[in-house]
Backbone as a printed PyTorch tensor [residue, N CA C, xyz], in Angstrom:
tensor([[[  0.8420,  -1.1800,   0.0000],
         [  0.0000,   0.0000,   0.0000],
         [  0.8880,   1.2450,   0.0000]],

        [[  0.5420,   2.2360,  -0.4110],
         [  1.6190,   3.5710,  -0.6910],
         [  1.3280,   4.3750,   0.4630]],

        [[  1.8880,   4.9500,   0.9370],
         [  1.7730,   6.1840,   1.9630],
         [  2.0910,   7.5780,   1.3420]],

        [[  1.5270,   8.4140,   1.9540],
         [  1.7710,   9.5860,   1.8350],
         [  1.7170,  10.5850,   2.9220]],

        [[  2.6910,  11.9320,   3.0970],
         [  1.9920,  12.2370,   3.9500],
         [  1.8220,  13.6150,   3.7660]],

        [[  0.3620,  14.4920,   4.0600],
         [ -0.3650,  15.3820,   4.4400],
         [ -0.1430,  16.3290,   5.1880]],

        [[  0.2820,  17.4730,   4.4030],
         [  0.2890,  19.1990,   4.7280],
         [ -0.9480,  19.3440,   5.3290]],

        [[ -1.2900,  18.8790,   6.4220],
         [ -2.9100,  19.8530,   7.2480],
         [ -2.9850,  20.8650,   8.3360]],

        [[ -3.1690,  21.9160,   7.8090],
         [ -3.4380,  23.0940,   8.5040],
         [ -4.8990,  22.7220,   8.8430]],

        [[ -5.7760,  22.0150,   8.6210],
         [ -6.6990,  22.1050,   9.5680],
         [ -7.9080,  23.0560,   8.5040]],

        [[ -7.5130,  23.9130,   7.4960],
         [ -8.3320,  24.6630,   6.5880],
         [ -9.2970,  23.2590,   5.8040]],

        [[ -9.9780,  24.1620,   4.8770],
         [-11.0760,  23.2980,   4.2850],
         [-10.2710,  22.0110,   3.0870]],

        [[ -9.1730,  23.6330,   2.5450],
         [ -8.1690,  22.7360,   1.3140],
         [ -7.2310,  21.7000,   1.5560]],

        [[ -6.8880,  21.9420,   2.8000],
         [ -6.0060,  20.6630,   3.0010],
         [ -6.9060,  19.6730,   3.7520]],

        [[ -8.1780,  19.9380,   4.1720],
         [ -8.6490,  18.5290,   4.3770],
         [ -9.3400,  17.6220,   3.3240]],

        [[-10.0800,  18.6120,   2.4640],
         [-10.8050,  18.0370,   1.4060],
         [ -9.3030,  17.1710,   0.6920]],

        [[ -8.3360,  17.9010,   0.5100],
         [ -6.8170,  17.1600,  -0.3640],
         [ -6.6410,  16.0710,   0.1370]],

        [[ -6.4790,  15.9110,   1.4880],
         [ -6.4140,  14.7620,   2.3530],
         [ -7.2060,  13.7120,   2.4390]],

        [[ -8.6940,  13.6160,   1.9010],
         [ -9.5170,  13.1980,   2.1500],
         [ -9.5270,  12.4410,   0.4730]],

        [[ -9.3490,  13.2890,  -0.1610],
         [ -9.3550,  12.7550,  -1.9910],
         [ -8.6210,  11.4120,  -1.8550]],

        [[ -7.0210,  12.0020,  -1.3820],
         [ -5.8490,  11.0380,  -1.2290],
         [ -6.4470,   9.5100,  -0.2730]],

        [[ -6.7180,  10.0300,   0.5770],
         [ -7.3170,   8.9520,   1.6020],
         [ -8.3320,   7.5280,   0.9490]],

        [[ -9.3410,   8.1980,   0.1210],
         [-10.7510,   7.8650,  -0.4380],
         [ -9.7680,   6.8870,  -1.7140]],

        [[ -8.3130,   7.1480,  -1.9060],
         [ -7.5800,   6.2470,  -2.8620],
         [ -7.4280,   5.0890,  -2.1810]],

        [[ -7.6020,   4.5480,  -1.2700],
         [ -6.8300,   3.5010,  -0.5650],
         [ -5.8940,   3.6720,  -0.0250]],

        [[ -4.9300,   5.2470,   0.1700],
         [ -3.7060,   5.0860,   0.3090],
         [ -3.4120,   5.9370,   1.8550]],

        [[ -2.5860,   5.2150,   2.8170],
         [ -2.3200,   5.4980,   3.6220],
         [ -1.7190,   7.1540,   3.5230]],

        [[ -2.1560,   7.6630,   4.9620],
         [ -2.1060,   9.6580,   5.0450],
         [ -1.0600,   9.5490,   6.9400]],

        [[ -0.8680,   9.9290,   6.6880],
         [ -0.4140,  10.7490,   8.3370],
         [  0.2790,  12.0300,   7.5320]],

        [[ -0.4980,  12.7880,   8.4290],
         [ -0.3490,  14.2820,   8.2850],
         [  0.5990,  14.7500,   9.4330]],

        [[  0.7900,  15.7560,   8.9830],
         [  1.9970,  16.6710,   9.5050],
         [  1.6830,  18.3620,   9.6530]],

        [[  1.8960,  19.0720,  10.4390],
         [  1.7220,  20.4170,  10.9260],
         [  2.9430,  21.2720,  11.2250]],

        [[  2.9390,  22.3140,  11.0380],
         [  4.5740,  22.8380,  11.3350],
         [  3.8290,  24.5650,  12.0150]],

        [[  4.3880,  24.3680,  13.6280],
         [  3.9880,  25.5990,  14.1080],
         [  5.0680,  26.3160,  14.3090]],

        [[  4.9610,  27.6030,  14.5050],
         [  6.0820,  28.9250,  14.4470],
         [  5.2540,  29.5710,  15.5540]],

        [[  6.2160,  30.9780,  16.0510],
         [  5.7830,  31.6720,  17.1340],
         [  4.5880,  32.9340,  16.4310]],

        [[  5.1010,  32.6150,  14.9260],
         [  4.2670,  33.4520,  13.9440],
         [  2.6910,  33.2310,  13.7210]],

        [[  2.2370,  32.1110,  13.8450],
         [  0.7060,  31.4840,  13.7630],
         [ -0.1680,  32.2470,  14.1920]],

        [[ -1.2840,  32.6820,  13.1460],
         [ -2.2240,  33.6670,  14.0610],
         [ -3.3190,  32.5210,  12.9860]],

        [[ -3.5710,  31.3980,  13.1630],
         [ -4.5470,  30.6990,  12.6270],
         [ -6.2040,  30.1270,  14.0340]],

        [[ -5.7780,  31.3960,  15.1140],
         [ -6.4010,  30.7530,  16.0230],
         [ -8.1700,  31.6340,  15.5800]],

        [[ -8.9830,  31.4780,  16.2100],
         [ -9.9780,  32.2390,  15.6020],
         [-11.0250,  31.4030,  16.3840]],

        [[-11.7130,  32.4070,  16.8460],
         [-13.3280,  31.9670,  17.3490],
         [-13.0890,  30.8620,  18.4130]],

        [[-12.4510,  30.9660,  19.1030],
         [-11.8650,  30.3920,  20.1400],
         [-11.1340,  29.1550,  20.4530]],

        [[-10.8640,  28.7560,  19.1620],
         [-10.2710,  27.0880,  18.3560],
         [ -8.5200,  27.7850,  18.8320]],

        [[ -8.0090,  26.6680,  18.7890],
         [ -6.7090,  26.8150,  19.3030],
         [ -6.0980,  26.7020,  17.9040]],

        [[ -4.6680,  26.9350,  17.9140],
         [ -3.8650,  26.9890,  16.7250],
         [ -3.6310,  25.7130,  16.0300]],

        [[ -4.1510,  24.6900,  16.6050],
         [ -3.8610,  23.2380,  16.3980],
         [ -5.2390,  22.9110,  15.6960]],

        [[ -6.3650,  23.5820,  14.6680],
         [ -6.9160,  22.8500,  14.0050],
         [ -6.7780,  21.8460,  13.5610]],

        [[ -5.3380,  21.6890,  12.8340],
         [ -5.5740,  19.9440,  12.3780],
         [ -5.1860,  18.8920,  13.1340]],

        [[ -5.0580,  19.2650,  14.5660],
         [ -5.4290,  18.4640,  15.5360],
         [ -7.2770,  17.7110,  15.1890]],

        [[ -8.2750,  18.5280,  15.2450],
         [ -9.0090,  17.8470,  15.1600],
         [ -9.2540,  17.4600,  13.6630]],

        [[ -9.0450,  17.6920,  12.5140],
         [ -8.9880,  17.7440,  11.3320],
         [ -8.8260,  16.1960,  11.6890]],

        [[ -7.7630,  16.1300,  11.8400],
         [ -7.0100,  14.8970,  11.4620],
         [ -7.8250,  13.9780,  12.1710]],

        [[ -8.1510,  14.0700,  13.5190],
         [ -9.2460,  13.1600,  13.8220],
         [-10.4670,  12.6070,  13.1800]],

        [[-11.0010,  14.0300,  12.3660],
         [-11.9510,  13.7160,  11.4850],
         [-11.7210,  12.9050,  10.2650]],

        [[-10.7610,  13.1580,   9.7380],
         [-10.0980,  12.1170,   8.6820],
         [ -9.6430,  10.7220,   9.4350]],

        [[ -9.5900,  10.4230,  10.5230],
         [ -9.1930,   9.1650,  10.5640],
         [ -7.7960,   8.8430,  10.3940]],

        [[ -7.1380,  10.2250,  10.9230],
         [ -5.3520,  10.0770,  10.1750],
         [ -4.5140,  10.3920,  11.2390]],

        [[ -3.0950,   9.9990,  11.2070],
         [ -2.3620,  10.3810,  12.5850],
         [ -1.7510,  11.5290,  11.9700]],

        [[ -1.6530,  12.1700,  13.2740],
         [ -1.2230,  13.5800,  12.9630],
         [  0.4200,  14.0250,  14.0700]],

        [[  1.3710,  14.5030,  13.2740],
         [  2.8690,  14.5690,  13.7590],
         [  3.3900,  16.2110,  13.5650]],

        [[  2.8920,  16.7560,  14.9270],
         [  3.3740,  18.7640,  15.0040],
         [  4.8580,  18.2960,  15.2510]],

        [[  4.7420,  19.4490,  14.1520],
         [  6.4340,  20.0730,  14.3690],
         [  7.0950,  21.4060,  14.6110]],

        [[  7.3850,  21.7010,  15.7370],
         [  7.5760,  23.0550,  16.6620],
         [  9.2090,  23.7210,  15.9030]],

        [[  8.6760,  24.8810,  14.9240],
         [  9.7360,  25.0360,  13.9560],
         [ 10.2810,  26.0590,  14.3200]],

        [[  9.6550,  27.0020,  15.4520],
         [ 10.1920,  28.3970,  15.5970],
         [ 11.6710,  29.0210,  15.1140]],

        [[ 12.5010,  28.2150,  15.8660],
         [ 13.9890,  28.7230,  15.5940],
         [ 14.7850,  28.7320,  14.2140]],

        [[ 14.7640,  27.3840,  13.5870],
         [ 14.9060,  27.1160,  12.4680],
         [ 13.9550,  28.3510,  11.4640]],

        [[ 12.3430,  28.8650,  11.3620],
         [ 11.7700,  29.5410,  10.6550],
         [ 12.5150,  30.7520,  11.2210]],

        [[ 12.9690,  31.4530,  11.9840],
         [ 13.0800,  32.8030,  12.4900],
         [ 14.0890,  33.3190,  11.3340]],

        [[ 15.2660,  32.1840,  11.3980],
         [ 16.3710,  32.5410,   9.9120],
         [ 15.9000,  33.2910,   8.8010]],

        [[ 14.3790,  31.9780,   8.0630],
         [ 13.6020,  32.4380,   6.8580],
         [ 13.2950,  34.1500,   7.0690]],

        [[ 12.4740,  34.3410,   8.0030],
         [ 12.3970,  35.6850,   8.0770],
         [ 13.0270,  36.9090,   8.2840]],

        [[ 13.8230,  36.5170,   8.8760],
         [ 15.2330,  37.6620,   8.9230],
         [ 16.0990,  38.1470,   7.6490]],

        [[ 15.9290,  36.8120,   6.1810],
         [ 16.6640,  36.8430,   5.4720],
         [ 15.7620,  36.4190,   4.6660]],

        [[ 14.8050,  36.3060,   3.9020],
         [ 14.6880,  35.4890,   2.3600],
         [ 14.9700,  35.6060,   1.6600]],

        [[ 15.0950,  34.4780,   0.8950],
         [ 16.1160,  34.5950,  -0.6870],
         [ 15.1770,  35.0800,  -1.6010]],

        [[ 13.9860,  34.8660,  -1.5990],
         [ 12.5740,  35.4750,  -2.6080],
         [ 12.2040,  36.3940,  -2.3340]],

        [[ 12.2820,  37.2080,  -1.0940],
         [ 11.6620,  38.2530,  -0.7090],
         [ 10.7350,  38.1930,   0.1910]],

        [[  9.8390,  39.3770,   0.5040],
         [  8.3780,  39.3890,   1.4850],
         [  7.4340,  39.4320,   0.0690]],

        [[  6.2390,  38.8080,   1.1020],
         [  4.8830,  39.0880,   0.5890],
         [  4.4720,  40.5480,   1.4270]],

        [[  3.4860,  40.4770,   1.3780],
         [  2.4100,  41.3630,   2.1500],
         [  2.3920,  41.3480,   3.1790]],

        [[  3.0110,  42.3130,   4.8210],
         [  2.7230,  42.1740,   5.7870],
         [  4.1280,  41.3920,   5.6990]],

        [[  5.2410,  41.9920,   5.1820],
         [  6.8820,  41.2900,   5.4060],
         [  6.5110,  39.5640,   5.7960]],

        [[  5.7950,  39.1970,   5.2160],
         [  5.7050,  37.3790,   4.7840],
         [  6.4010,  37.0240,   3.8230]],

        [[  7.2170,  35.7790,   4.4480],
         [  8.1920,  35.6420,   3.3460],
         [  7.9360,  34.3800,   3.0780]],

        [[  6.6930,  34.0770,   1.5290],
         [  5.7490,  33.3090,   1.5520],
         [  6.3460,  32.6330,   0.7260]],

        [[  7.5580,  32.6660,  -0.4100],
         [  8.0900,  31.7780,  -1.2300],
         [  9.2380,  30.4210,  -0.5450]],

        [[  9.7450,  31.3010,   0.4650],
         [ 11.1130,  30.7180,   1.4500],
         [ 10.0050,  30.2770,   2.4680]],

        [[  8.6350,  29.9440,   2.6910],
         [  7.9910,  29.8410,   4.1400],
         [  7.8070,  28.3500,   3.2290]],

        [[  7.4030,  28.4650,   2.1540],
         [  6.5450,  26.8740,   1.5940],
         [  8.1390,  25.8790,   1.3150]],

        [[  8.9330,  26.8320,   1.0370],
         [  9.9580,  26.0010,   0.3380],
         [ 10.5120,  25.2270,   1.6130]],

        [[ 10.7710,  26.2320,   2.7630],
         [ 11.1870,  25.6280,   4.1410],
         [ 10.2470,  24.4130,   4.6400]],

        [[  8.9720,  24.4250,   4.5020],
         [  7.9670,  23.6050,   4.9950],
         [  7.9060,  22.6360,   4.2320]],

        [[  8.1270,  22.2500,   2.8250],
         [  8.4510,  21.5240,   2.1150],
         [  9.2860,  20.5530,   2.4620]],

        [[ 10.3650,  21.1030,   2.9820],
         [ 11.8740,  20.5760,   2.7960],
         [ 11.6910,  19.8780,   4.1070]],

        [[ 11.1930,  20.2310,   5.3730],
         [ 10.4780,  19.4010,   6.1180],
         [  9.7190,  18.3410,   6.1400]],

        [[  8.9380,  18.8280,   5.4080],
         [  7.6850,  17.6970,   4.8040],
         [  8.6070,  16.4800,   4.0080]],

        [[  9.3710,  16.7620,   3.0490],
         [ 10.1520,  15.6130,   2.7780],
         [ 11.4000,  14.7140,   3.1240]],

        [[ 11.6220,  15.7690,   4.6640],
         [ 12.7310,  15.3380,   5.2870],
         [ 12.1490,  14.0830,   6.2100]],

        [[ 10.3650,  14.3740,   6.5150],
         [ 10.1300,  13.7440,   7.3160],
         [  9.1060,  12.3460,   5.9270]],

        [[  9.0640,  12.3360,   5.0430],
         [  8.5890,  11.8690,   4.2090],
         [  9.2260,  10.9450,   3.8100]],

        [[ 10.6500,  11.1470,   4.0180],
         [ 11.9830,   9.8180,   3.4490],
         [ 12.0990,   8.9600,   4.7600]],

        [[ 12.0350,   9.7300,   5.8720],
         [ 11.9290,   9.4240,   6.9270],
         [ 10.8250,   8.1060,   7.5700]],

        [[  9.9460,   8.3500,   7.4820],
         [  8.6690,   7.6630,   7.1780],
         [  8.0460,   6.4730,   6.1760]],

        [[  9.1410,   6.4540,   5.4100],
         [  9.1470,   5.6470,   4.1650],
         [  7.6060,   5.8270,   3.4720]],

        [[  7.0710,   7.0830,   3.2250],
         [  6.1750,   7.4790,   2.7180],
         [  6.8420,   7.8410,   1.0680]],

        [[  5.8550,   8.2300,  -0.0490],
         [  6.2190,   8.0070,  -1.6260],
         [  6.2660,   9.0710,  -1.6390]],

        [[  5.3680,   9.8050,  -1.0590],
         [  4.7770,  11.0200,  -1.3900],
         [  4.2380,  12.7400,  -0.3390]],

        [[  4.1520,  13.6180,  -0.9850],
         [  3.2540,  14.6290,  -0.1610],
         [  1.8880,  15.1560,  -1.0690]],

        [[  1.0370,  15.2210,   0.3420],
         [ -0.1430,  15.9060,  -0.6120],
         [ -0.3590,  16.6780,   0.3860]],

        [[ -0.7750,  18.3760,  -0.4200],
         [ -1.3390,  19.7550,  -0.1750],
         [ -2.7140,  20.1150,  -0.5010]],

        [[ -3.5720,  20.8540,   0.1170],
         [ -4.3620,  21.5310,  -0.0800],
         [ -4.2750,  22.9480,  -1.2520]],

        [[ -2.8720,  23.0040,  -1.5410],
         [ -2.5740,  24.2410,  -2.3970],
         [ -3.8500,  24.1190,  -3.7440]],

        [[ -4.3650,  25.0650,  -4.0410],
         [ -5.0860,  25.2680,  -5.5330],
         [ -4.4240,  26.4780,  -6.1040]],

        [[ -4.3610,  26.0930,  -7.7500],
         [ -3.3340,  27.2320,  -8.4890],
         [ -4.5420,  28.3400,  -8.5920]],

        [[ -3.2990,  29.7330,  -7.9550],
         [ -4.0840,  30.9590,  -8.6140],
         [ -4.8050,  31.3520,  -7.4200]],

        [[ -4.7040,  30.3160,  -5.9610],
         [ -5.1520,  31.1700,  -5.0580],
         [ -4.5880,  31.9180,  -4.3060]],

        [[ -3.6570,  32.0600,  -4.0080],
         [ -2.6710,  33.1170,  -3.1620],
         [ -1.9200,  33.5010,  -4.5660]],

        [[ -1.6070,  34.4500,  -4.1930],
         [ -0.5540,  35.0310,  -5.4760],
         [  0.6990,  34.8210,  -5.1600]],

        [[  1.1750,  35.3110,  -4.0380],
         [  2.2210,  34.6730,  -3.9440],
         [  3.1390,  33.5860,  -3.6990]],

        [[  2.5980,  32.2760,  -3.7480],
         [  2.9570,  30.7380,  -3.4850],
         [  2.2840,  29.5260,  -4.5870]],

        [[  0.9370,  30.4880,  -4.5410],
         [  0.4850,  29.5330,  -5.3240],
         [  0.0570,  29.7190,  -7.1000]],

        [[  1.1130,  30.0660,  -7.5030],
         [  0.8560,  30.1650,  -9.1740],
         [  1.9470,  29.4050,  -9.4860]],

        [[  1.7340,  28.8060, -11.2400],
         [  2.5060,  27.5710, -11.4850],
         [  3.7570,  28.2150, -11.7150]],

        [[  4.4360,  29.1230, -11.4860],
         [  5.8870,  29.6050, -11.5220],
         [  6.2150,  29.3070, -10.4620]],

        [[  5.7300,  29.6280,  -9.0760],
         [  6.1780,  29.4970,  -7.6970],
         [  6.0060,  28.4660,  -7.2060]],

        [[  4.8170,  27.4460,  -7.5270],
         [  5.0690,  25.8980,  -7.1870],
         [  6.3340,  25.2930,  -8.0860]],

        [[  6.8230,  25.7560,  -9.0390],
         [  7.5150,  24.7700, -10.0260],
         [  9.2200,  25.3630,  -9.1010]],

        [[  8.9970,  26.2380,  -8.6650],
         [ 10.1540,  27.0050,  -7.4310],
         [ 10.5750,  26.0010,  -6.5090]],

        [[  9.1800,  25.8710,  -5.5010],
         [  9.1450,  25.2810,  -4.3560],
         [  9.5070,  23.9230,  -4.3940]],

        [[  8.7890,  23.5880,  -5.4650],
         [  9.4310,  21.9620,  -5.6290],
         [ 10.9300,  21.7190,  -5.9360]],

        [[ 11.2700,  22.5240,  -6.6510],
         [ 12.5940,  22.3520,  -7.0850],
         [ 13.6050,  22.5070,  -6.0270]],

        [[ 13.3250,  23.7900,  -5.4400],
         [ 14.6710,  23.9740,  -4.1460],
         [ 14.1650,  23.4330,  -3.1590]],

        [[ 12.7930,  22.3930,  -2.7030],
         [ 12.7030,  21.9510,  -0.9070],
         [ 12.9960,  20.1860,  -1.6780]],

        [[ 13.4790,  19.4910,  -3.3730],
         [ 14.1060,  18.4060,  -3.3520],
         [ 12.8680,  18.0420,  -3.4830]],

        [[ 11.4210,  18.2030,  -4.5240],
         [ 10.5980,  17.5090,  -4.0320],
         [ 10.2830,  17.4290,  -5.5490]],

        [[ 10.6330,  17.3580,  -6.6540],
         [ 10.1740,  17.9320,  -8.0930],
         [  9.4060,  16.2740,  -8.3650]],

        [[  8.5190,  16.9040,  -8.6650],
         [  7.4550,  15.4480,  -9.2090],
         [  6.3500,  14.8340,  -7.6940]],

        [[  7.3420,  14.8050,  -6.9030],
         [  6.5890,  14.3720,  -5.5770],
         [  5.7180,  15.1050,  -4.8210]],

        [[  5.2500,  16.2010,  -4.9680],
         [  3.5830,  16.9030,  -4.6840],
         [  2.4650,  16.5810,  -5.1510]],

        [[  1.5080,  15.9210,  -4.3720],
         [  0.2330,  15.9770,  -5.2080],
         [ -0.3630,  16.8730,  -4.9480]],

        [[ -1.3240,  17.5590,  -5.5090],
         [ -2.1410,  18.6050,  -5.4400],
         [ -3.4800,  18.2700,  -5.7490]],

        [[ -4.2820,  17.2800,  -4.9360],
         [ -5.5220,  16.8310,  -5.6140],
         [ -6.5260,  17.7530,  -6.2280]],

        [[ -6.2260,  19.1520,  -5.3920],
         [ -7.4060,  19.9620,  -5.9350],
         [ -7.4340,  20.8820,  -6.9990]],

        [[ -5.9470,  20.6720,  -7.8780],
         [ -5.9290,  20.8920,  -8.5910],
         [ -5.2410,  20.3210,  -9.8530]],

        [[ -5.1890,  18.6660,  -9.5850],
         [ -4.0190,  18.5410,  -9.8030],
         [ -4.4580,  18.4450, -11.7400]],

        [[ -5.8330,  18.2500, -11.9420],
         [ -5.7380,  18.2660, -13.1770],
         [ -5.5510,  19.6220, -14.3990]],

        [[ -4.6760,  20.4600, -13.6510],
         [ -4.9460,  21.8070, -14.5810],
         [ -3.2840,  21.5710, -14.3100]],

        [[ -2.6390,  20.8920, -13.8470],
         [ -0.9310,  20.6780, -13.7430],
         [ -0.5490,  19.3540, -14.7530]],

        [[  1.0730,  19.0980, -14.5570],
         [  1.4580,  18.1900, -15.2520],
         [  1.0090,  16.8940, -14.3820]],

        [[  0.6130,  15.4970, -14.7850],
         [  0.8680,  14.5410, -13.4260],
         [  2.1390,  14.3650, -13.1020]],

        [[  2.4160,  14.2710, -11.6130],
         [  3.2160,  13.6370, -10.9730],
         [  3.4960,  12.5760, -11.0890]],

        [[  4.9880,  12.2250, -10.2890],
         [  5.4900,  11.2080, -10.5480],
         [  4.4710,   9.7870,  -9.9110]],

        [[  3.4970,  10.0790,  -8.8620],
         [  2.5440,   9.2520,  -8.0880],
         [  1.3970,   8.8580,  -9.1060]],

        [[  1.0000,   9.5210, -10.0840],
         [  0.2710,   9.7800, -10.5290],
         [  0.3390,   9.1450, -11.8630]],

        [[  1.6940,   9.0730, -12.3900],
         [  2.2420,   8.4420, -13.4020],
         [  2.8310,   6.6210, -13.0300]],

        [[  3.4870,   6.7510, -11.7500],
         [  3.5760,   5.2940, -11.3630],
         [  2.1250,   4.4770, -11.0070]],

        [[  0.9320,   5.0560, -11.4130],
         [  0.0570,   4.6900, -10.8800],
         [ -0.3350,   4.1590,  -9.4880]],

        [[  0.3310,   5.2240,  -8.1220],
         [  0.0870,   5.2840,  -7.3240],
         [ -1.5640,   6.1730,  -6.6410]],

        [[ -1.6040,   7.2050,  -7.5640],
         [ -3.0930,   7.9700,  -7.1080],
         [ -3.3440,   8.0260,  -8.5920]],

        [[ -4.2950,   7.3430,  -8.6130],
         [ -5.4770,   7.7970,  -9.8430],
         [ -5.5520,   9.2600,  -9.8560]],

        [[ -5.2620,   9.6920, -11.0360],
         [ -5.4660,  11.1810, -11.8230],
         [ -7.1360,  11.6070, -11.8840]],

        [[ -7.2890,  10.5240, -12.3930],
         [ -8.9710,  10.5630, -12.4770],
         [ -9.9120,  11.0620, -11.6680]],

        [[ -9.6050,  10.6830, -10.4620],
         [-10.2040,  11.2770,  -9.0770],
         [ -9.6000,  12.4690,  -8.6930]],

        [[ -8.6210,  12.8670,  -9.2440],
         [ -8.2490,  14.6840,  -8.7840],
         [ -9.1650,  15.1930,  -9.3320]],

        [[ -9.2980,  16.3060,  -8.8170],
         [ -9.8470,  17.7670,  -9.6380],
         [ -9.1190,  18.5510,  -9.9720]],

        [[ -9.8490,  19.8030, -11.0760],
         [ -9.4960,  20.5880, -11.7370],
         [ -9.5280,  22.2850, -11.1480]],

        [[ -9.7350,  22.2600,  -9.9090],
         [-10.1460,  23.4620,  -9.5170],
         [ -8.7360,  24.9050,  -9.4670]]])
């Protein structure tokens, strides 16, 4: 059976992504990466949404307390700031490089995101994913279920590990 494992912030996109992947047969444990930066708390939910996310999916879930290591990214990025000095190209690429540090680790194939192209401007258009993959060591190994049919398939996708068929186009 293939594993993969799951970028969940706990939002709608990375659970529905998670849930596509899941609904394949294919094993998920998700992963979280908190900073002292997180303002994802809201309406009285703690910063750990995909704490329960992940419960709801039926998936194990592995936080990773990044503060010190992220403080570098921000002091210095090689891409620059976004909006509100976010340094949103060096934030995915860093979280990436995590995600697949702990992905080789795990003897998992793969990562899957909630990312959809064209919704953030700055991370998520196909210039800046084709970025991120390249410098966090991950080129081919992202799935993107929710969008993955408006991209090239992946290498998962091509070994006939996740049916293409069941992505969307969004």
């Amino acid at each position: 059976m293939a594993k993969a494992i799951a970028l969940l912030s706990g939002g709608l996109d990375s659970i529905l992504a998670t849930r596509l992947i899941k609904d394949q047969g294919i094993e998920i444990e998700a992963v979280n990466f908190l900073t002292i930066f997180c303002n994802c708390t809201s309406r009285g939910k703690t910063c750990l949404a995909s704490t329960s996310a992940a419960a709801s999916l039926g998936v194990g879930l592995k936080v990773f307390e990044v503060t010190k290591e992220y403080i570098n990214i921000v002091k210095a990025p090689k891409h620059g700031y976004g909006r509100n000095l976010n340094p949103c190209l060096d934030c995915r690429i860093f979280i990436f490089k995590k995600a697949g540090e702990y992905m080789r680790w795990s003897g998992a194939s793969f990562i899957v995101t909630g990312e959809v192209l064209g919704e953030r401007p700055m991370s998520q258009r196909m210039d800046a994913m084709r970025i991120i993959e390249e410098e966090s060591g991950l080129t081919g190994l992202i799935v993107r279920p929710l969008c993955a049919k408006l991209m090239e398939p992946t290498i998962p996708e091509k070994e006939g590990l996740v049916d293409r068929e069941k992505l969307l186009g969004i």
